[in-house]
Structures are given as structure tokens and as C-alpha cells.
């Protein structure tokens, strides 16, 4: 974090100082909500949470080195002395205000480019790819994991320094106005919208409101807007953009129509994608093309590759460097099409674990299943899908799960295990589509799923784990991925 005094922090968050002898001399260089990361000159943010309350850990944070607390109420140490603190009404709102102050100071100090990325799926993968593309160009900050909301975005900003060249912000939303609020906080120069799907449809109240909210980034990015030409709802955001638009698309179009496109796309036997990146050259004749092979598994990642390439291109990275840096680049965040080979009856008959159970919505479910179908067909191996519920889909949840069950059958997945009562409609959809007997099974719990899999798996299987985060299938996938059976 950039250096800020206690007085400057209090002013930025409209807070009240308590227990600080000289707020103009106390300088803070680190901020976090985790008391375990504290060190000298740190600000501990005592944020109330769903499970516990950060105020309970103030003494621990100060003992670990923190020198100031951002809190919602006054607290004292065991001797009755006031904790050094900035008192605010809402710690999460204050985090956003502090992040906005830091971004403003960084922008005023240096040529930092702030990049916002949003979309119903692919945000974290695109963020990871983009960070790898930009890091050789200068100091680059990107979110840890999927930090993308009102808490995660400030925590990302807090890791930036005055010398930061690129600040990448992943922007998630589960209600209208969320993206606008995050844009107000970080003031993005470049905004990329990946796709509009049905994630969090229940909270939004429908797909149209999702598109309206995601499009807030197109409205508020100041220098460039990066849009997916393959998604009709995203391409319609061009009318809302106030900055120049760069398109990305899965097929080349007329010269100059897109910033970055894909050509001659081919899926390799191991699931990785080989493609030609086509860059248009504004003000120049012709297009520039480079062949590259992704380290990511699945055709759906082509969209993420193109989005990252388009952003990097508009951020000034040479096309040749973009293609070279993408070549062989795999996932850096957990539980996103992670592939692990484990011995199961001998190394020559390994079982392949594909763990994509960080999150799930109908679009990402279909793409993961399509990848499983291709991998099992091309390698003449049995494909096994372990599928949990897709959460936060609202009143259409049962219907969407039912339709996904139909997809499982139409893709000819060899064996499917459906886990959890929220996903039962997926099982019923598969049965209704014509899957009988042992091809599709349902169990109520993750423990039951583990027991069933230990009996059902065979050497040579390719096993996909896919569900929403809280369903816990990612952990079951990890369990199998770290085992070997001889």
C-alpha cells in the first residue's frame, strides 16, 4: 500500500480518530482484514463477516504489529486503554473510500493504467492471462484468486504502490449498480466485458438486468472499451460506450473490424487449444498474425485468450509478445479446469482429474461438459461427470438444471453423478432425455459421492468435477487428485 498517515486515512474515509497520539506522524504501509498478515505499520480492518466479527481480533492484530485499526465501534485493550483506531459507520464502505483515495494518488503520481474486467464467466482466467501478458511491461497488480467485490477490490487496490504500471481489477456483481460502484472506486481506463450469462440471475431479477449492470463498465471506462463481438448482449453495449471500442471475436472479419480475432482454431488431444491470433493494425494496411498454443483446457477459453490479448494490445503490448507470452500459459488460479493425472491401477492406466468446481452457471457447465465429451471421444476413454448444483439462479433454477441434464445425454457423457438436492432436477432432466440404468446417478451428499466414485471409477477414466463453490465438489476433486491407487 502507498504510505498514508492516520490523519490522511481518517480524512479519506470520513472517520473519527481515537487513541492515536499524533495521527500526522503515524504512517501506515499495509492494510488487510486478516489479523494474521499484520506487521509493523499495518492497518487492521475490523470488518464484520458472515462467520465472525473482525473486532474480536483487534488485540491479536495489534500484538502482531498493526498500529491502527479501522473499526465500526470503540474498543479497548485488556487494561482499558483505547485501541488506536479510525471509527466509521460501515467498515466495508470505508474500505471502498480508502481504495478510491489510493487509486487517485497513484494516478496523480505515475502513468498507471487501471483495467477493469467483468462478465458472467471467465473473469478470473482472463485476469490471470492478462497479468502474465502485462507483467514484463512493468509492475503489475492483479487480484488474488477471485477478489472481485466490495471487499475484494479494495484489498487488491491496497497492494498497489506508486510505481504500479498496471492495476488489474476483476469486477463481479450480484445486484444492479455493483459495477458502477466499483468503477467509481477505481476509475478504470480500460474496461473489458467478456459475456453475459445467467450467473446470479436470481439476485438480479433476470438476464436483461445482468446485461444492464455489466454494461456499466462500458459506460465508465475512460480510454478504451473491449467488447466481445460473439455475444449479442455484450456487442449491444457499444451504444453505451463513451470511449473507443476494440472488439474481439472467435472468427476473423473484414479487415479492421476487430482488434483481435481467432483463426484456424484446433483442439489438441489433451484439450489445449491451438489458434492463430489476428491483430488489426489501425492506420496500417493488412493484419498481423501469430500462431500460439494455449496451456488452458477447453474451447471456451478461446474467448478468455482473445479478451486478454485485446486488452494487452490496447495497453500497448506488441502482438508478437502477446502471442509468445500466451504460448503454453496455463491456469494460475485454483479449480479452473485443473488437470491432474493420477495412478489408478498402474501408471499406464492413469485416471485424469479435471477440477473446474470453483463456480458454475449454465454456460460454464455446458462448456466444461463439451470439453469432457471431446477429450473422452478423441482419446477413446470413458468420460465421467461429477456435477453439483448451480446456485443463485432464481426462479428458473429447476428449469435450467433440467435443461443441463438434457445436455449431458446429448453430449453422450458415459457416466454422470449428480450431487445434492439442489441439483436433483439435473438428474431428472437426464432421465427424461433418455438416460436409463447406470449412466446417470444421484446422491444427496459429497460424502456419498466419494463412496460411489471409489467403486465406480475405472483405470483410464477422465473425471470432471463441476459445481458452484459452496457445493464443495472442488475439495472432493482435490482429494482424488492427490491420491494414487495401485
mmCIF file with all atom_site columns, C-alpha atoms in Angstrom, residues 295-397:
data_model
loop_
_atom_site.group_PDB
_atom_site.id
_atom_site.type_symbol
_atom_site.label_atom_id
_atom_site.label_alt_id
_atom_site.label_comp_id
_atom_site.label_asym_id
_atom_site.label_entity_id
_atom_site.label_seq_id
_atom_site.pdbx_PDB_ins_code
_atom_site.Cartn_x
_atom_site.Cartn_y
_atom_site.Cartn_z
_atom_site.occupancy
_atom_site.B_iso_or_equiv
_atom_site.pdbx_formal_charge
_atom_site.auth_seq_id
_atom_site.auth_comp_id
_atom_site.auth_asym_id
_atom_site.auth_atom_id
_atom_site.pdbx_PDB_model_num
ATOM 1   C CA . UNK A 1 295 ? -1.999  -24.102 -21.847 1.00 0.00 ? 295 UNK A CA 1
ATOM 2   C CA . UNK A 1 296 ? -5.677  -23.950 -20.879 1.00 0.00 ? 296 UNK A CA 1
ATOM 3   C CA . UNK A 1 297 ? -8.054  -26.876 -21.379 1.00 0.00 ? 297 UNK A CA 1
ATOM 4   C CA . UNK A 1 298 ? -11.268 -26.332 -23.334 1.00 0.00 ? 298 UNK A CA 1
ATOM 5   C CA . UNK A 1 299 ? -12.548 -24.424 -26.367 1.00 0.00 ? 299 UNK A CA 1
ATOM 6   C CA . UNK A 1 300 ? -14.402 -21.935 -24.162 1.00 0.00 ? 300 UNK A CA 1
ATOM 7   C CA . UNK A 1 301 ? -11.060 -20.475 -23.088 1.00 0.00 ? 301 UNK A CA 1
ATOM 8   C CA . UNK A 1 302 ? -10.537 -19.058 -26.581 1.00 0.00 ? 302 UNK A CA 1
ATOM 9   C CA . UNK A 1 303 ? -12.814 -16.181 -25.538 1.00 0.00 ? 303 UNK A CA 1
ATOM 10  C CA . UNK A 1 304 ? -10.674 -15.518 -22.473 1.00 0.00 ? 304 UNK A CA 1
ATOM 11  C CA . UNK A 1 305 ? -7.476  -15.646 -24.547 1.00 0.00 ? 305 UNK A CA 1
ATOM 12  C CA . UNK A 1 306 ? -8.868  -13.162 -27.039 1.00 0.00 ? 306 UNK A CA 1
ATOM 13  C CA . UNK A 1 307 ? -10.109 -10.822 -24.332 1.00 0.00 ? 307 UNK A CA 1
ATOM 14  C CA . UNK A 1 308 ? -6.742  -10.785 -22.570 1.00 0.00 ? 308 UNK A CA 1
ATOM 15  C CA . UNK A 1 309 ? -4.951  -10.284 -25.884 1.00 0.00 ? 309 UNK A CA 1
ATOM 16  C CA . UNK A 1 310 ? -7.250  -7.394  -26.842 1.00 0.00 ? 310 UNK A CA 1
ATOM 17  C CA . UNK A 1 311 ? -6.720  -5.616  -23.529 1.00 0.00 ? 311 UNK A CA 1
ATOM 18  C CA . UNK A 1 312 ? -2.955  -6.094  -23.672 1.00 0.00 ? 312 UNK A CA 1
ATOM 19  C CA . UNK A 1 313 ? -2.935  -4.875  -27.287 1.00 0.00 ? 313 UNK A CA 1
ATOM 20  C CA . UNK A 1 314 ? -4.743  -1.678  -26.372 1.00 0.00 ? 314 UNK A CA 1
ATOM 21  C CA . UNK A 1 315 ? -2.466  -1.293  -23.334 1.00 0.00 ? 315 UNK A CA 1
ATOM 22  C CA . UNK A 1 316 ? 0.492   -1.125  -25.733 1.00 0.00 ? 316 UNK A CA 1
ATOM 23  C CA . UNK A 1 317 ? 1.921   -4.662  -25.763 1.00 0.00 ? 317 UNK A CA 1
ATOM 24  C CA . UNK A 1 318 ? 3.294   -5.743  -29.147 1.00 0.00 ? 318 UNK A CA 1
ATOM 25  C CA . UNK A 1 319 ? 1.271   -8.508  -30.886 1.00 0.00 ? 319 UNK A CA 1
ATOM 26  C CA . UNK A 1 320 ? 4.365   -10.712 -31.208 1.00 0.00 ? 320 UNK A CA 1
ATOM 27  C CA . UNK A 1 321 ? 4.937   -10.505 -27.457 1.00 0.00 ? 321 UNK A CA 1
ATOM 28  C CA . UNK A 1 322 ? 1.285   -11.254 -26.712 1.00 0.00 ? 322 UNK A CA 1
ATOM 29  C CA . UNK A 1 323 ? 1.360   -14.444 -28.792 1.00 0.00 ? 323 UNK A CA 1
ATOM 30  C CA . UNK A 1 324 ? 4.693   -15.562 -27.332 1.00 0.00 ? 324 UNK A CA 1
ATOM 31  C CA . UNK A 1 325 ? 3.595   -14.987 -23.727 1.00 0.00 ? 325 UNK A CA 1
ATOM 32  C CA . UNK A 1 326 ? 0.282   -16.816 -24.231 1.00 0.00 ? 326 UNK A CA 1
ATOM 33  C CA . UNK A 1 327 ? 2.025   -19.844 -25.709 1.00 0.00 ? 327 UNK A CA 1
ATOM 34  C CA . UNK A 1 328 ? 1.784   -22.676 -23.180 1.00 0.00 ? 328 UNK A CA 1
ATOM 35  C CA . UNK A 1 329 ? 0.323   -20.396 -20.495 1.00 0.00 ? 329 UNK A CA 1
ATOM 36  C CA . UNK A 1 330 ? -1.941  -22.370 -18.181 1.00 0.00 ? 330 UNK A CA 1
ATOM 37  C CA . UNK A 1 331 ? -4.207  -21.501 -15.233 1.00 0.00 ? 331 UNK A CA 1
ATOM 38  C CA . UNK A 1 332 ? -2.760  -19.768 -12.200 1.00 0.00 ? 332 UNK A CA 1
ATOM 39  C CA . UNK A 1 333 ? -5.924  -19.709 -10.051 1.00 0.00 ? 333 UNK A CA 1
ATOM 40  C CA . UNK A 1 334 ? -7.276  -22.816 -8.388  1.00 0.00 ? 334 UNK A CA 1
ATOM 41  C CA . UNK A 1 335 ? -10.134 -25.077 -9.514  1.00 0.00 ? 335 UNK A CA 1
ATOM 42  C CA . UNK A 1 336 ? -10.429 -23.821 -13.076 1.00 0.00 ? 336 UNK A CA 1
ATOM 43  C CA . UNK A 1 337 ? -10.090 -26.785 -15.424 1.00 0.00 ? 337 UNK A CA 1
ATOM 44  C CA . UNK A 1 338 ? -7.134  -28.032 -13.373 1.00 0.00 ? 338 UNK A CA 1
ATOM 45  C CA . UNK A 1 339 ? -5.902  -31.255 -14.911 1.00 0.00 ? 339 UNK A CA 1
ATOM 46  C CA . UNK A 1 340 ? -4.149  -33.907 -12.814 1.00 0.00 ? 340 UNK A CA 1
ATOM 47  C CA . UNK A 1 341 ? -3.067  -37.400 -13.819 1.00 0.00 ? 341 UNK A CA 1
ATOM 48  C CA . UNK A 1 342 ? -3.208  -39.997 -11.045 1.00 0.00 ? 342 UNK A CA 1
ATOM 49  C CA . UNK A 1 343 ? -2.282  -43.647 -10.987 1.00 0.00 ? 343 UNK A CA 1
ATOM 50  C CA . UNK A 1 344 ? -5.358  -45.850 -10.801 1.00 0.00 ? 344 UNK A CA 1
ATOM 51  C CA . UNK A 1 345 ? -4.455  -49.455 -11.352 1.00 0.00 ? 345 UNK A CA 1
ATOM 52  C CA . UNK A 1 346 ? -0.985  -48.662 -12.655 1.00 0.00 ? 346 UNK A CA 1
ATOM 53  C CA . UNK A 1 347 ? 0.555   -45.563 -14.208 1.00 0.00 ? 347 UNK A CA 1
ATOM 54  C CA . UNK A 1 348 ? -0.159  -46.827 -17.708 1.00 0.00 ? 348 UNK A CA 1
ATOM 55  C CA . UNK A 1 349 ? -3.874  -46.669 -16.872 1.00 0.00 ? 349 UNK A CA 1
ATOM 56  C CA . UNK A 1 350 ? -3.962  -43.256 -15.197 1.00 0.00 ? 350 UNK A CA 1
ATOM 57  C CA . UNK A 1 351 ? -7.184  -41.508 -14.271 1.00 0.00 ? 351 UNK A CA 1
ATOM 58  C CA . UNK A 1 352 ? -7.401  -37.879 -15.368 1.00 0.00 ? 352 UNK A CA 1
ATOM 59  C CA . UNK A 1 353 ? -8.979  -35.464 -12.887 1.00 0.00 ? 353 UNK A CA 1
ATOM 60  C CA . UNK A 1 354 ? -10.311 -32.180 -14.315 1.00 0.00 ? 354 UNK A CA 1
ATOM 61  C CA . UNK A 1 355 ? -11.332 -29.931 -11.411 1.00 0.00 ? 355 UNK A CA 1
ATOM 62  C CA . UNK A 1 356 ? -13.453 -26.983 -12.556 1.00 0.00 ? 356 UNK A CA 1
ATOM 63  C CA . UNK A 1 357 ? -15.571 -26.667 -9.431  1.00 0.00 ? 357 UNK A CA 1
ATOM 64  C CA . UNK A 1 358 ? -14.736 -23.149 -8.298  1.00 0.00 ? 358 UNK A CA 1
ATOM 65  C CA . UNK A 1 359 ? -18.020 -21.843 -9.679  1.00 0.00 ? 359 UNK A CA 1
ATOM 66  C CA . UNK A 1 360 ? -20.784 -22.817 -12.057 1.00 0.00 ? 360 UNK A CA 1
ATOM 67  C CA . UNK A 1 361 ? -23.561 -21.404 -14.200 1.00 0.00 ? 361 UNK A CA 1
ATOM 68  C CA . UNK A 1 362 ? -25.380 -22.923 -17.191 1.00 0.00 ? 362 UNK A CA 1
ATOM 69  C CA . UNK A 1 363 ? -22.891 -21.509 -19.693 1.00 0.00 ? 363 UNK A CA 1
ATOM 70  C CA . UNK A 1 364 ? -19.737 -22.694 -17.928 1.00 0.00 ? 364 UNK A CA 1
ATOM 71  C CA . UNK A 1 365 ? -21.358 -26.066 -17.161 1.00 0.00 ? 365 UNK A CA 1
ATOM 72  C CA . UNK A 1 366 ? -22.119 -26.683 -20.830 1.00 0.00 ? 366 UNK A CA 1
ATOM 73  C CA . UNK A 1 367 ? -18.612 -25.699 -21.926 1.00 0.00 ? 367 UNK A CA 1
ATOM 74  C CA . UNK A 1 368 ? -16.952 -27.924 -19.327 1.00 0.00 ? 368 UNK A CA 1
ATOM 75  C CA . UNK A 1 369 ? -19.161 -30.859 -20.337 1.00 0.00 ? 369 UNK A CA 1
ATOM 76  C CA . UNK A 1 370 ? -18.426 -30.246 -24.001 1.00 0.00 ? 370 UNK A CA 1
ATOM 77  C CA . UNK A 1 371 ? -14.707 -30.331 -23.228 1.00 0.00 ? 371 UNK A CA 1
ATOM 78  C CA . UNK A 1 372 ? -15.134 -33.615 -21.325 1.00 0.00 ? 372 UNK A CA 1
ATOM 79  C CA . UNK A 1 373 ? -17.040 -35.100 -24.268 1.00 0.00 ? 373 UNK A CA 1
ATOM 80  C CA . UNK A 1 374 ? -14.314 -34.123 -26.737 1.00 0.00 ? 374 UNK A CA 1
ATOM 81  C CA . UNK A 1 375 ? -11.478 -35.363 -24.528 1.00 0.00 ? 375 UNK A CA 1
ATOM 82  C CA . UNK A 1 376 ? -13.096 -38.726 -23.902 1.00 0.00 ? 376 UNK A CA 1
ATOM 83  C CA . UNK A 1 377 ? -14.069 -39.196 -27.560 1.00 0.00 ? 377 UNK A CA 1
ATOM 84  C CA . UNK A 1 378 ? -10.724 -38.177 -29.040 1.00 0.00 ? 378 UNK A CA 1
ATOM 85  C CA . UNK A 1 379 ? -8.754  -40.284 -26.559 1.00 0.00 ? 379 UNK A CA 1
ATOM 86  C CA . UNK A 1 380 ? -11.187 -43.229 -26.582 1.00 0.00 ? 380 UNK A CA 1
ATOM 87  C CA . UNK A 1 381 ? -11.580 -43.082 -22.826 1.00 0.00 ? 381 UNK A CA 1
ATOM 88  C CA . UNK A 1 382 ? -14.627 -43.059 -20.572 1.00 0.00 ? 382 UNK A CA 1
ATOM 89  C CA . UNK A 1 383 ? -15.868 -39.607 -19.544 1.00 0.00 ? 383 UNK A CA 1
ATOM 90  C CA . UNK A 1 384 ? -17.264 -39.237 -16.019 1.00 0.00 ? 384 UNK A CA 1
ATOM 91  C CA . UNK A 1 385 ? -19.052 -36.041 -14.955 1.00 0.00 ? 385 UNK A CA 1
ATOM 92  C CA . UNK A 1 386 ? -19.480 -35.273 -11.244 1.00 0.00 ? 386 UNK A CA 1
ATOM 93  C CA . UNK A 1 387 ? -21.924 -32.379 -11.184 1.00 0.00 ? 387 UNK A CA 1
ATOM 94  C CA . UNK A 1 388 ? -23.223 -30.335 -8.270  1.00 0.00 ? 388 UNK A CA 1
ATOM 95  C CA . UNK A 1 389 ? -25.765 -27.525 -8.153  1.00 0.00 ? 389 UNK A CA 1
ATOM 96  C CA . UNK A 1 390 ? -25.621 -24.159 -9.874  1.00 0.00 ? 390 UNK A CA 1
ATOM 97  C CA . UNK A 1 391 ? -26.673 -21.665 -7.218  1.00 0.00 ? 391 UNK A CA 1
ATOM 98  C CA . UNK A 1 392 ? -28.282 -18.204 -7.319  1.00 0.00 ? 392 UNK A CA 1
ATOM 99  C CA . UNK A 1 393 ? -30.288 -18.884 -10.488 1.00 0.00 ? 393 UNK A CA 1
ATOM 100 C CA . UNK A 1 394 ? -33.566 -17.694 -9.002  1.00 0.00 ? 394 UNK A CA 1
ATOM 101 C CA . UNK A 1 395 ? -36.962 -18.963 -10.067 1.00 0.00 ? 395 UNK A CA 1
ATOM 102 C CA . UNK A 1 396 ? -35.528 -20.555 -13.230 1.00 0.00 ? 396 UNK A CA 1
ATOM 103 C CA . UNK A 1 397 ? -33.169 -22.801 -11.266 1.00 0.00 ? 397 UNK A CA 1
#
